[in-house]
Amino acid sequence: MTPQKFGYMNDVDRLIEQTSVSQVLAHYGKPLPEKDSGEHRMDCVFNEDCADSQYGNLTVKLNDVINRIYCHTCKVRGNLLTLLHGLETHRPPTGGRLRGEEFKTAVAKLREIAGQPSENPSPVSSAPVIAESFHPTPQARPSASASSSATSSAAAKLTNTPLHRHEKEAARALANLHEELIVDVSEMSPEAAQYVRSRSWMTPELMKKWGV
Ligand SMILES: [Zn+2]
């Protein structure tokens, strides 16, 4: 392991420790824990079927950074990154543990949610990828122009609120993400389609907004 890589992992550990469960849940429009400690229960984010089981709850330990989550039905366990992966993809980590690309994607997403810009070029930085793969549609163009550094830094100076900055970063990510999103129910996996159909309020617009 190179020193640089080691620094990256330290960074990630700190990020996981410093980002609250509430920040992540709020980002995905989920109900927030009513307390600061103990356990929070929510629907399993990894398997739709878990909701049908009598044990179908995901336990989120609010004080335990390492063993943060555990599903009593599908037995998926992990930390905040694993939770985020589930919220994002509605699947357990491939092979049971978050690693490789899934890990990096989750870290990048957590950085966004935490409002933490990646300072130096790191393996997580997805900026060059955005520039290469982004083909703006008329709909996405406003987000794209908002992400040009001149515009966003000027806007940040004007308003200078963390929330505003957070929204900008989320918008920037959406500019990249929306291409990969499947919002047409007919293109989804049966499980995902069932999930969406069972939630009539889940419109394509909302799904795009939340990055479902
Ligand atoms: Zn589960």
CSV table of C-alpha atoms in Angstrom, one decimal, residues 125-203:
chain,number,residue,atom,x,y,z
A,125,SER,CA,-12.3,12.3,-8.1
A,126,SER,CA,-14.8,11.8,-10.9
A,127,ALA,CA,-14.4,15.3,-12.5
A,128,PRO,CA,-12.6,14.1,-15.6
A,129,VAL,CA,-15.1,11.4,-16.2
A,130,ILE,CA,-17.9,13.9,-16.0
A,131,ALA,CA,-16.2,16.1,-18.6
A,132,GLU,CA,-15.7,13.2,-21.0
A,133,SER,CA,-19.0,11.3,-20.6
A,134,PHE,CA,-21.4,14.1,-20.1
A,135,HIS,CA,-23.7,14.8,-23.1
A,136,PRO,CA,-26.0,17.6,-22.0
A,137,THR,CA,-29.6,17.4,-22.8
A,138,PRO,CA,-31.7,20.5,-22.8
A,139,GLN,CA,-33.1,19.5,-19.5
A,140,ALA,CA,-29.7,19.0,-17.9
A,141,ARG,CA,-28.0,22.1,-19.3
A,142,PRO,CA,-28.8,24.3,-16.3
A,143,SER,CA,-27.0,21.9,-14.0
A,144,ALA,CA,-24.1,21.7,-16.4
A,145,SER,CA,-23.6,25.4,-16.5
A,146,ALA,CA,-23.9,25.7,-12.8
A,147,SER,CA,-21.0,23.3,-12.4
A,148,SER,CA,-18.6,25.5,-14.3
A,149,SER,CA,-16.3,26.7,-11.6
A,150,ALA,CA,-16.7,30.4,-12.4
A,151,THR,CA,-20.4,30.3,-12.0
A,152,SER,CA,-20.6,28.2,-8.9
A,153,SER,CA,-17.8,30.0,-7.0
A,154,ALA,CA,-19.4,33.3,-7.8
A,155,ALA,CA,-22.8,32.0,-6.6
A,156,ALA,CA,-21.2,30.5,-3.5
A,157,LYS,CA,-19.6,33.9,-2.6
A,158,LEU,CA,-22.9,35.6,-3.0
A,159,THR,CA,-25.0,33.4,-0.8
A,160,ASN,CA,-22.3,31.6,1.2
A,161,THR,CA,-24.5,29.1,3.0
A,162,PRO,CA,-23.5,25.5,3.4
A,163,LEU,CA,-27.0,24.3,2.3
A,164,HIS,CA,-26.8,26.2,-0.9
A,165,ARG,CA,-23.4,24.8,-1.6
A,166,HIS,CA,-24.7,21.4,-0.9
A,167,GLU,CA,-27.4,21.8,-3.4
A,168,LYS,CA,-24.9,22.9,-6.0
A,169,GLU,CA,-22.9,19.8,-5.5
A,170,ALA,CA,-25.9,17.6,-5.6
A,171,ALA,CA,-26.9,19.3,-8.8
A,172,ARG,CA,-23.5,18.7,-10.3
A,173,ALA,CA,-23.6,15.1,-9.4
A,174,LEU,CA,-27.0,14.8,-11.0
A,175,ALA,CA,-25.6,16.2,-14.2
A,176,ASN,CA,-23.4,13.1,-14.4
A,177,LEU,CA,-25.8,10.6,-12.8
A,178,HIS,CA,-28.9,11.2,-14.7
A,179,GLU,CA,-27.6,9.5,-17.8
A,180,GLU,CA,-27.3,6.2,-16.0
A,181,LEU,CA,-30.6,6.4,-14.2
A,182,ILE,CA,-33.4,4.2,-15.3
A,183,VAL,CA,-36.7,6.0,-14.6
A,184,ASP,CA,-38.9,4.1,-17.0
A,185,VAL,CA,-40.6,1.3,-15.0
A,186,SER,CA,-40.5,-1.0,-18.1
A,187,GLU,CA,-36.7,-0.9,-18.2
A,188,MET,CA,-36.2,-1.8,-14.5
A,189,SER,CA,-35.6,-5.1,-13.0
A,190,PRO,CA,-38.8,-6.7,-11.8
A,191,GLU,CA,-37.9,-6.0,-8.2
A,192,ALA,CA,-37.1,-2.4,-8.8
A,193,ALA,CA,-40.2,-1.9,-10.9
A,194,GLN,CA,-42.4,-3.4,-8.2
A,195,TYR,CA,-40.8,-1.1,-5.7
A,196,VAL,CA,-41.6,1.9,-7.8
A,197,ARG,CA,-45.1,0.8,-8.8
A,198,SER,CA,-46.0,0.2,-5.1
A,199,ARG,CA,-45.0,3.8,-4.4
A,200,SER,CA,-47.3,5.9,-6.6
A,201,TRP,CA,-45.6,9.1,-5.3
A,202,MET,CA,-42.3,8.0,-6.8
A,203,THR,CA,-42.3,10.0,-10.0
